[in-house]
CSV table of C-alpha atoms in Angstrom, one decimal:
chain,number,residue,atom,x,y,z
L,24,UNK,CA,-4.3,2.3,-6.8
L,25,UNK,CA,-7.3,4.5,-7.2
L,26,UNK,CA,-7.2,8.0,-5.8
L,27,UNK,CA,-9.6,8.6,-2.9
L,28,UNK,CA,-12.3,11.1,-3.8
L,29,UNK,CA,-11.8,14.5,-2.2
L,30,UNK,CA,-15.4,14.7,-1.0
L,31,UNK,CA,-15.9,14.0,2.7
L,32,UNK,CA,-17.9,10.9,3.5
L,33,UNK,CA,-21.6,11.4,3.3
L,34,UNK,CA,-23.1,12.7,6.6
L,35,UNK,CA,-26.1,10.4,6.5
L,36,UNK,CA,-25.4,6.8,5.8
L,37,UNK,CA,-28.2,4.3,5.3
L,38,UNK,CA,-28.1,1.6,7.9
L,39,UNK,CA,-27.8,-1.1,5.3
L,40,UNK,CA,-28.2,-1.7,1.7
L,41,UNK,CA,-31.3,-3.8,0.9
L,42,UNK,CA,-29.9,-7.3,0.8
L,43,UNK,CA,-29.5,-8.2,-2.8
L,44,UNK,CA,-28.6,-11.8,-2.0
L,45,UNK,CA,-27.9,-13.9,1.1
L,46,UNK,CA,-24.7,-12.8,3.0
L,47,UNK,CA,-21.7,-14.7,1.8
L,48,UNK,CA,-19.9,-17.3,4.0
L,49,UNK,CA,-16.3,-16.7,5.1
L,50,UNK,CA,-15.2,-19.4,2.7
L,51,UNK,CA,-17.0,-17.8,-0.2
L,52,UNK,CA,-15.3,-14.5,0.7
L,53,UNK,CA,-11.9,-16.2,0.8
L,54,UNK,CA,-12.5,-17.7,-2.7
L,55,UNK,CA,-13.6,-14.3,-4.1
L,56,UNK,CA,-10.6,-12.4,-2.7
L,57,UNK,CA,-8.1,-15.1,-3.9
L,58,UNK,CA,-9.6,-14.4,-7.4
L,59,UNK,CA,-9.2,-10.7,-6.9
L,60,UNK,CA,-5.6,-11.1,-6.0
L,61,UNK,CA,-4.9,-13.2,-9.1
L,62,UNK,CA,-6.7,-10.6,-11.3
L,63,UNK,CA,-4.9,-7.7,-9.7
L,64,UNK,CA,-1.3,-8.4,-10.7
L,65,UNK,CA,0.4,-5.1,-10.8
L,66,UNK,CA,-2.1,-3.2,-8.7
L,67,UNK,CA,-5.6,-2.0,-9.1
L,68,UNK,CA,-6.9,-4.4,-6.4
L,69,UNK,CA,-9.6,-2.0,-5.1
L,70,UNK,CA,-11.1,-1.8,-8.6
L,71,UNK,CA,-11.1,-5.6,-8.9
L,72,UNK,CA,-12.7,-5.9,-5.5
L,73,UNK,CA,-15.5,-3.6,-6.5
L,74,UNK,CA,-16.2,-5.5,-9.7
L,75,UNK,CA,-16.2,-8.9,-7.9
L,76,UNK,CA,-18.6,-7.7,-5.2
L,77,UNK,CA,-20.9,-6.0,-7.7
L,78,UNK,CA,-21.0,-9.2,-9.9
L,79,UNK,CA,-22.1,-11.2,-6.9
L,80,UNK,CA,-24.5,-8.6,-5.6
L,81,UNK,CA,-22.9,-8.7,-2.1
L,82,UNK,CA,-22.2,-5.0,-1.6
L,83,UNK,CA,-23.9,-2.1,-3.4
L,84,UNK,CA,-21.8,0.8,-4.9
L,85,UNK,CA,-22.7,3.2,-2.1
L,86,UNK,CA,-21.7,0.8,0.6
L,87,UNK,CA,-18.5,0.0,-1.3
L,88,UNK,CA,-17.6,3.7,-1.7
L,89,UNK,CA,-18.0,4.3,2.0
L,90,UNK,CA,-15.9,1.2,2.9
L,91,UNK,CA,-13.2,2.3,0.5
L,92,UNK,CA,-13.0,5.8,2.0
L,93,UNK,CA,-12.7,4.2,5.4
L,94,UNK,CA,-9.9,1.9,4.2
L,95,UNK,CA,-8.0,5.1,3.1
L,96,UNK,CA,-8.2,6.3,6.7
L,97,UNK,CA,-6.8,3.3,8.4
L,98,UNK,CA,-3.1,2.7,8.7
L,99,UNK,CA,-1.6,0.0,6.5
L,100,UNK,CA,-1.7,-1.4,3.0
L,101,UNK,CA,-5.0,-0.2,1.3
L,102,UNK,CA,-5.9,-3.3,-0.6
L,103,UNK,CA,-5.6,-5.6,2.4
L,104,UNK,CA,-7.4,-3.2,4.7
L,105,UNK,CA,-10.2,-3.0,2.2
L,106,UNK,CA,-10.5,-6.8,2.2
L,107,UNK,CA,-10.6,-6.9,6.0
L,108,UNK,CA,-13.3,-4.2,6.0
L,109,UNK,CA,-15.5,-5.8,3.3
L,110,UNK,CA,-15.1,-9.2,5.1
L,111,UNK,CA,-16.0,-7.7,8.5
L,112,UNK,CA,-19.0,-5.9,7.0
L,113,UNK,CA,-20.4,-8.9,5.2
L,114,UNK,CA,-19.5,-11.7,7.6
L,115,UNK,CA,-18.1,-10.4,10.8
L,116,UNK,CA,-14.7,-11.4,12.3
L,117,UNK,CA,-14.5,-14.7,10.5
L,118,UNK,CA,-15.3,-13.0,7.3
L,119,UNK,CA,-12.5,-10.4,7.8
L,120,UNK,CA,-10.0,-13.2,8.6
L,121,UNK,CA,-11.0,-15.2,5.6
L,122,UNK,CA,-10.9,-12.2,3.2
L,123,UNK,CA,-7.4,-11.2,4.3
L,124,UNK,CA,-6.1,-14.7,3.9
L,125,UNK,CA,-7.7,-15.0,0.5
L,126,UNK,CA,-6.2,-11.8,-0.8
L,127,UNK,CA,-2.7,-12.6,0.7
L,128,UNK,CA,-2.2,-16.4,0.1
L,129,UNK,CA,-1.8,-16.5,-3.7
L,130,UNK,CA,0.9,-13.8,-3.7
L,131,UNK,CA,2.6,-15.2,-0.6
L,132,UNK,CA,3.0,-18.6,-2.2
L,133,UNK,CA,4.3,-17.0,-5.5
L,134,UNK,CA,6.7,-14.6,-3.7
L,135,UNK,CA,8.1,-17.4,-1.6
L,136,UNK,CA,8.8,-19.5,-4.7
L,137,UNK,CA,10.5,-16.6,-6.4
L,138,UNK,CA,12.5,-15.7,-3.3
L,139,UNK,CA,13.8,-19.2,-2.9
L,140,UNK,CA,15.0,-19.2,-6.5
L,141,UNK,CA,16.5,-15.6,-6.6
L,142,UNK,CA,18.0,-15.6,-3.2
L,143,UNK,CA,19.1,-19.2,-3.1
L,144,UNK,CA,21.9,-18.6,-5.6
L,145,UNK,CA,25.3,-18.6,-3.8
L,146,UNK,CA,27.4,-15.7,-5.1
L,147,UNK,CA,24.4,-13.7,-6.3
L,148,UNK,CA,22.2,-13.9,-9.3
L,149,UNK,CA,23.2,-14.6,-12.9
L,150,UNK,CA,24.0,-11.3,-14.6
L,151,UNK,CA,21.1,-11.5,-17.1
L,152,UNK,CA,18.6,-11.9,-14.3
L,153,UNK,CA,20.2,-9.0,-12.4
L,154,UNK,CA,19.8,-6.8,-15.5
L,155,UNK,CA,16.2,-7.9,-15.8
L,156,UNK,CA,15.5,-7.1,-12.2
L,157,UNK,CA,17.1,-3.6,-12.6
L,158,UNK,CA,14.8,-3.0,-15.6
L,159,UNK,CA,11.8,-4.2,-13.6
L,160,UNK,CA,12.8,-1.9,-10.7
L,161,UNK,CA,12.8,1.1,-13.1
L,162,UNK,CA,9.2,0.2,-14.1
L,163,UNK,CA,8.2,-0.4,-10.5
L,164,UNK,CA,9.4,3.1,-9.8
L,165,UNK,CA,7.1,4.4,-12.6
L,166,UNK,CA,4.2,2.4,-11.1
L,167,UNK,CA,4.9,4.0,-7.7
L,168,UNK,CA,5.0,7.5,-9.2
L,169,UNK,CA,1.8,6.8,-11.2
L,170,UNK,CA,0.0,5.7,-8.0
L,171,UNK,CA,1.6,8.6,-6.1
L,172,UNK,CA,0.4,11.5,-8.3
L,173,UNK,CA,-3.4,11.1,-7.6
L,174,UNK,CA,-2.6,10.8,-3.9
L,175,UNK,CA,-0.5,14.0,-4.1
L,176,UNK,CA,-3.2,15.8,-6.1
L,177,UNK,CA,-5.9,15.0,-3.6
L,178,UNK,CA,-3.8,16.1,-0.7
L,179,UNK,CA,-2.7,19.3,-2.6
L,180,UNK,CA,-6.3,20.4,-2.8
L,181,UNK,CA,-6.9,20.3,0.9
L,182,UNK,CA,-6.5,23.7,2.8
L,183,UNK,CA,-2.8,23.9,3.8
L,184,UNK,CA,-2.1,20.7,1.9
L,185,UNK,CA,0.8,21.8,-0.2
L,186,UNK,CA,2.8,23.0,2.8
L,187,UNK,CA,2.2,19.7,4.7
L,188,UNK,CA,3.0,17.6,1.5
L,189,UNK,CA,6.3,19.5,0.9
L,190,UNK,CA,7.4,19.3,4.6
L,191,UNK,CA,6.6,15.6,4.8
L,192,UNK,CA,8.6,15.0,1.6
L,193,UNK,CA,11.6,16.9,2.8
L,194,UNK,CA,11.5,15.4,6.3
L,195,UNK,CA,11.2,11.8,5.1
L,196,UNK,CA,12.8,11.7,1.7
L,197,UNK,CA,15.6,14.3,2.0
L,198,UNK,CA,16.5,14.4,5.7
L,199,UNK,CA,15.4,10.7,6.3
L,200,UNK,CA,13.8,11.5,9.7
L,201,UNK,CA,11.9,8.9,11.7
L,202,UNK,CA,8.3,8.6,10.4
L,203,UNK,CA,6.4,8.6,13.7
L,204,UNK,CA,7.5,12.0,15.1
L,205,UNK,CA,7.0,13.6,11.6
L,206,UNK,CA,3.6,12.1,11.4
L,207,UNK,CA,2.6,13.3,14.8
L,208,UNK,CA,3.7,16.9,14.2
L,209,UNK,CA,2.3,17.3,10.6
L,210,UNK,CA,-0.9,15.4,11.1
L,211,UNK,CA,-1.3,17.2,14.4
L,212,UNK,CA,-0.9,20.5,12.6
L,213,UNK,CA,-3.4,19.4,10.0
L,214,UNK,CA,-5.9,18.5,12.7
L,215,UNK,CA,-5.6,22.0,14.3
L,216,UNK,CA,-6.2,23.6,10.9
L,217,UNK,CA,-9.2,21.4,10.1
L,218,UNK,CA,-10.7,21.0,13.6
L,219,UNK,CA,-14.5,20.8,13.5
L,220,UNK,CA,-16.0,24.2,14.2
L,221,UNK,CA,-19.5,24.7,15.4
L,222,UNK,CA,-21.7,26.1,12.6
L,223,UNK,CA,-22.3,29.9,13.4
J,15,UNK,CA,20.4,-15.3,13.0
J,16,UNK,CA,17.8,-12.6,13.2
J,17,UNK,CA,15.5,-12.7,16.2
J,18,UNK,CA,12.0,-13.5,14.8
J,19,UNK,CA,10.2,-11.7,17.6
J,20,UNK,CA,12.0,-8.5,17.0
J,21,UNK,CA,11.3,-9.0,13.3
J,22,UNK,CA,7.6,-9.4,13.8
J,23,UNK,CA,7.5,-6.2,15.8
J,24,UNK,CA,9.6,-4.3,13.2
J,25,UNK,CA,7.3,-5.3,10.4
J,26,UNK,CA,4.2,-4.7,12.4
J,27,UNK,CA,5.4,-1.2,13.1
J,28,UNK,CA,6.1,-0.7,9.4
J,29,UNK,CA,2.6,-1.9,8.4
J,30,UNK,CA,0.9,0.3,11.0
J,31,UNK,CA,2.7,3.5,10.0
J,32,UNK,CA,2.2,3.3,6.3
J,33,UNK,CA,-0.8,5.4,5.3
J,34,UNK,CA,-2.6,5.1,1.9
J,35,UNK,CA,0.4,3.8,0.1
J,36,UNK,CA,3.8,2.2,0.3
J,37,UNK,CA,6.2,3.8,2.7
J,38,UNK,CA,9.4,2.8,1.0
J,39,UNK,CA,11.5,5.5,2.6
J,40,UNK,CA,10.7,4.3,6.1
J,41,UNK,CA,11.1,0.6,5.1
J,42,UNK,CA,14.6,1.4,3.8
J,43,UNK,CA,15.5,3.4,7.0
J,44,UNK,CA,14.3,0.6,9.3
J,45,UNK,CA,15.5,-2.5,7.4
J,46,UNK,CA,18.7,-1.3,5.6
J,47,UNK,CA,20.1,1.7,7.5
J,48,UNK,CA,19.0,0.9,11.1
J,49,UNK,CA,19.2,-2.9,11.3
J,50,UNK,CA,21.1,-4.0,8.3
J,51,UNK,CA,18.8,-7.1,7.7
J,52,UNK,CA,18.8,-6.5,3.9
J,53,UNK,CA,20.9,-4.3,1.5
J,54,UNK,CA,19.6,-1.6,-0.8
J,55,UNK,CA,19.8,-3.9,-3.8
J,56,UNK,CA,17.5,-6.5,-2.1
J,57,UNK,CA,15.1,-3.6,-1.2
J,58,UNK,CA,14.8,-2.5,-4.9
J,59,UNK,CA,14.6,-6.1,-6.2
J,60,UNK,CA,11.9,-7.0,-3.7
J,61,UNK,CA,9.9,-4.0,-4.6
J,62,UNK,CA,10.1,-4.8,-8.3
J,63,UNK,CA,9.1,-8.5,-7.7
J,64,UNK,CA,6.2,-7.3,-5.5
J,65,UNK,CA,4.8,-5.4,-8.6
J,66,UNK,CA,4.7,-8.7,-10.5
J,67,UNK,CA,3.0,-10.9,-7.8
J,68,UNK,CA,-0.7,-11.5,-7.6
J,69,UNK,CA,-2.1,-9.6,-4.6
J,70,UNK,CA,-1.0,-6.5,-2.7
J,71,UNK,CA,2.1,-4.8,-4.0
J,72,UNK,CA,3.9,-4.8,-0.7
J,73,UNK,CA,4.4,-8.6,-0.7
J,74,UNK,CA,7.9,-7.3,-1.1
J,75,UNK,CA,8.0,-7.8,2.7
J,76,UNK,CA,7.8,-11.5,2.2
J,77,UNK,CA,11.0,-11.3,0.1
J,78,UNK,CA,12.7,-9.1,2.7
J,79,UNK,CA,11.8,-11.5,5.5
J,80,UNK,CA,13.1,-14.5,3.4
J,81,UNK,CA,16.3,-12.6,2.6
J,82,UNK,CA,16.9,-11.8,6.3
J,83,UNK,CA,15.9,-15.1,8.0
J,84,UNK,CA,14.7,-17.8,5.6
J,85,UNK,CA,11.2,-19.3,5.5
J,86,UNK,CA,10.4,-18.4,9.1
J,87,UNK,CA,11.5,-14.8,8.4
J,88,UNK,CA,9.2,-14.6,5.4
J,89,UNK,CA,6.1,-15.8,7.2
J,90,UNK,CA,6.8,-13.6,10.3
J,91,UNK,CA,7.4,-10.5,8.1
J,92,UNK,CA,4.2,-11.1,6.1
J,93,UNK,CA,2.1,-11.8,9.2
J,94,UNK,CA,3.6,-8.8,11.0
J,95,UNK,CA,3.2,-6.4,8.2
J,96,UNK,CA,-0.4,-7.3,7.3
J,97,UNK,CA,-1.9,-8.9,10.4
J,98,UNK,CA,-2.2,-5.9,12.9
J,99,UNK,CA,-3.4,-3.4,10.3
J,100,UNK,CA,-6.1,-5.9,9.1
J,101,UNK,CA,-7.2,-6.2,12.7
J,102,UNK,CA,-7.4,-2.4,13.1
J,103,UNK,CA,-9.3,-2.2,9.8
J,104,UNK,CA,-11.8,-4.9,10.6
J,105,UNK,CA,-12.4,-3.2,14.0
J,106,UNK,CA,-12.8,0.2,12.4
J,107,UNK,CA,-15.3,-1.2,9.9
J,108,UNK,CA,-17.4,-2.7,12.7
J,109,UNK,CA,-17.2,0.5,14.8
J,110,UNK,CA,-18.1,2.6,11.7
J,111,UNK,CA,-21.3,0.7,11.3
J,112,UNK,CA,-22.2,1.8,14.8
J,113,UNK,CA,-21.2,5.4,14.5
J,114,UNK,CA,-22.0,7.3,11.4
J,115,UNK,CA,-19.9,10.2,10.0
J,116,UNK,CA,-18.3,12.3,12.7
J,117,UNK,CA,-16.8,15.8,12.1
J,118,UNK,CA,-13.5,14.7,13.6
J,119,UNK,CA,-13.3,11.9,11.0
J,120,UNK,CA,-13.4,14.5,8.2
J,121,UNK,CA,-10.8,16.6,10.0
J,122,UNK,CA,-8.6,13.6,10.4
J,123,UNK,CA,-8.9,12.7,6.7
J,124,UNK,CA,-8.1,16.3,5.7
J,125,UNK,CA,-5.0,16.2,7.9
J,126,UNK,CA,-3.9,12.8,6.6
J,127,UNK,CA,-4.2,13.2,2.9
J,128,UNK,CA,-1.5,15.9,2.3
J,129,UNK,CA,0.8,13.9,4.6
J,130,UNK,CA,0.2,10.8,2.6
J,131,UNK,CA,1.2,12.7,-0.6
J,132,UNK,CA,4.6,13.6,1.0
J,133,UNK,CA,5.1,10.0,2.1
J,134,UNK,CA,4.7,8.5,-1.4
J,135,UNK,CA,6.9,11.2,-3.0
J,136,UNK,CA,9.6,10.5,-0.4
J,137,UNK,CA,9.3,6.8,-1.2
J,138,UNK,CA,9.7,7.5,-4.9
J,139,UNK,CA,12.9,9.5,-4.2
J,140,UNK,CA,14.4,6.8,-2.1
J,141,UNK,CA,13.6,4.0,-4.6
J,142,UNK,CA,14.8,6.2,-7.5
J,143,UNK,CA,18.2,6.7,-5.9
J,144,UNK,CA,18.7,2.9,-5.9
J,145,UNK,CA,17.1,2.0,-9.2
J,146,UNK,CA,18.0,4.9,-11.5
J,147,UNK,CA,21.8,4.6,-11.7
J,148,UNK,CA,22.3,5.2,-15.4
J,149,UNK,CA,20.8,7.2,-18.3
J,150,UNK,CA,19.5,3.9,-19.7
J,151,UNK,CA,17.6,3.2,-16.5
J,152,UNK,CA,16.3,6.8,-16.4
J,153,UNK,CA,15.0,6.5,-19.9
J,154,UNK,CA,13.4,3.1,-19.2
J,155,UNK,CA,11.7,4.6,-16.1
J,156,UNK,CA,10.4,7.5,-18.1
J,157,UNK,CA,9.2,5.3,-20.9
J,158,UNK,CA,7.4,3.1,-18.4
J,159,UNK,CA,5.8,6.1,-16.8
J,160,UNK,CA,4.6,7.5,-20.1
J,161,UNK,CA,3.1,4.1,-21.0
J,162,UNK,CA,1.3,3.8,-17.7
J,163,UNK,CA,0.1,7.4,-17.8
J,164,UNK,CA,-1.0,7.5,-21.4
J,165,UNK,CA,-2.4,4.0,-22.0
J,166,UNK,CA,-4.6,1.6,-20.1
J,167,UNK,CA,-2.2,-1.2,-20.3
J,168,UNK,CA,-1.9,-3.5,-17.2
J,169,UNK,CA,1.1,-2.4,-15.0
J,170,UNK,CA,2.3,-6.0,-14.6
J,171,UNK,CA,2.8,-6.1,-18.4
J,172,UNK,CA,4.9,-2.8,-18.3
J,173,UNK,CA,7.0,-4.2,-15.4
J,174,UNK,CA,7.6,-7.5,-17.3
J,175,UNK,CA,8.4,-5.6,-20.5
J,176,UNK,CA,10.9,-3.5,-18.6
J,177,UNK,CA,12.5,-6.6,-17.2
J,178,UNK,CA,13.0,-8.0,-20.7
J,179,UNK,CA,14.4,-4.7,-22.0
J,180,UNK,CA,16.7,-4.5,-19.0
J,181,UNK,CA,18.1,-8.0,-19.8
J,182,UNK,CA,18.5,-7.1,-23.5
J,183,UNK,CA,20.2,-3.8,-22.7
J,184,UNK,CA,22.4,-5.3,-20.0
J,185,UNK,CA,21.5,-2.6,-17.4
C-alpha cells in the first residue's frame, strides 16, 4: 500500500493526456490486471498497476496520480477501486468490469483452492500447519502495521487530524462501536473543520 | 445453513464502509461477534492467507465465505465485498472526468484521512489480540515488522518465512 500524497488534487486538470497509443480493449485490460495481481503478492498493487500502465503507454503519470487520489477517496478496497477507475477511464463500463475481474480472478481461484484444503479437514488442521498459519498471522499483522503507518502519518498532518485519529481508534478498536455512526460523527466533524471558505 | 442473500448484504456493507485500508475491526464485529459465521481463529487465518494470495489482500473474504457457507458462500462474499465498491469507483471516475476538482472534494479528503488512520490502527489492535498470544509470536511480529520497515524485501516472502518459522518453533 502506498501512502496517499498529502497534497490536494490539482485544481486544474488537463482534459486528457495526449493519447500515447490506441485505447486498450476490455480484454487487454483484463489481461494486464491479471498480471498485476500475480506480481502483487503481498501487496503493492497500486505500484504494479502504475508500472504496467506506463510500460504500455496507456495512462500518463499525471493521469495516474489523479486516478490514484480518487481511488483513495472512494469506499472499499483501494487496489480494486483503482482497477475499476483505470478501466472506466480507458475503456468505459466494460473496461471497468474487465479490469476488476482481471485483478480478482487469480487470487479468487488460489484462495478457493487453499480454503478447500485448509477448511476441508475434519477435526481441524494438522498441528504443524496451524503453527505455520500462526506464524504467518504474526507477519500479516506486521504487514498491516507497515501499511497503516503512512496512512496514520498523512492523516496526522491534517488540521485536527490527531484528535480524529485517536477518537476513531478508541471508538472502533477499544470500545468496538459500530463503524457507521462513528464514521458519520467523526467525518462530519472533519467536514465542519475543513469546509470550503470563500477566499477573502 | 447461512442465508446467501443476507451474506451478500453483510459483505457488501463491509466493502462499502472500509476506507483506504482493511477494516479488520469491523469485519470481526460483524462476522464473529454479531453473526457467529466464523470464529476468531478463522478470521486471523484468513487474513494471513490473504497476504499470500495474488491480488488484493482482502481476498480473506473469500476464505470467510467458504468457511461460513461453502463454495456459494465464497463466491457471494467475494462478489458482495468487491462488486458494489467497484461500481461506485467506476461511476466516480466517470463523473470525475466531467467535474474537475471541487473544494468540497478537498474538504472531504481532509476529513477522511485522519479517520482512516484510526480505522487501520483499530484493525491492528483487533488482529494483534488474536495473533499475538505468546512472547514468541510477539517477537516474530516485531522481527517481521523490522524486516518490512528496514529492507525492500517483498512482503509475501516475509509472511512465508514467518510461516516456516512458526512451524519450526511450534507456535
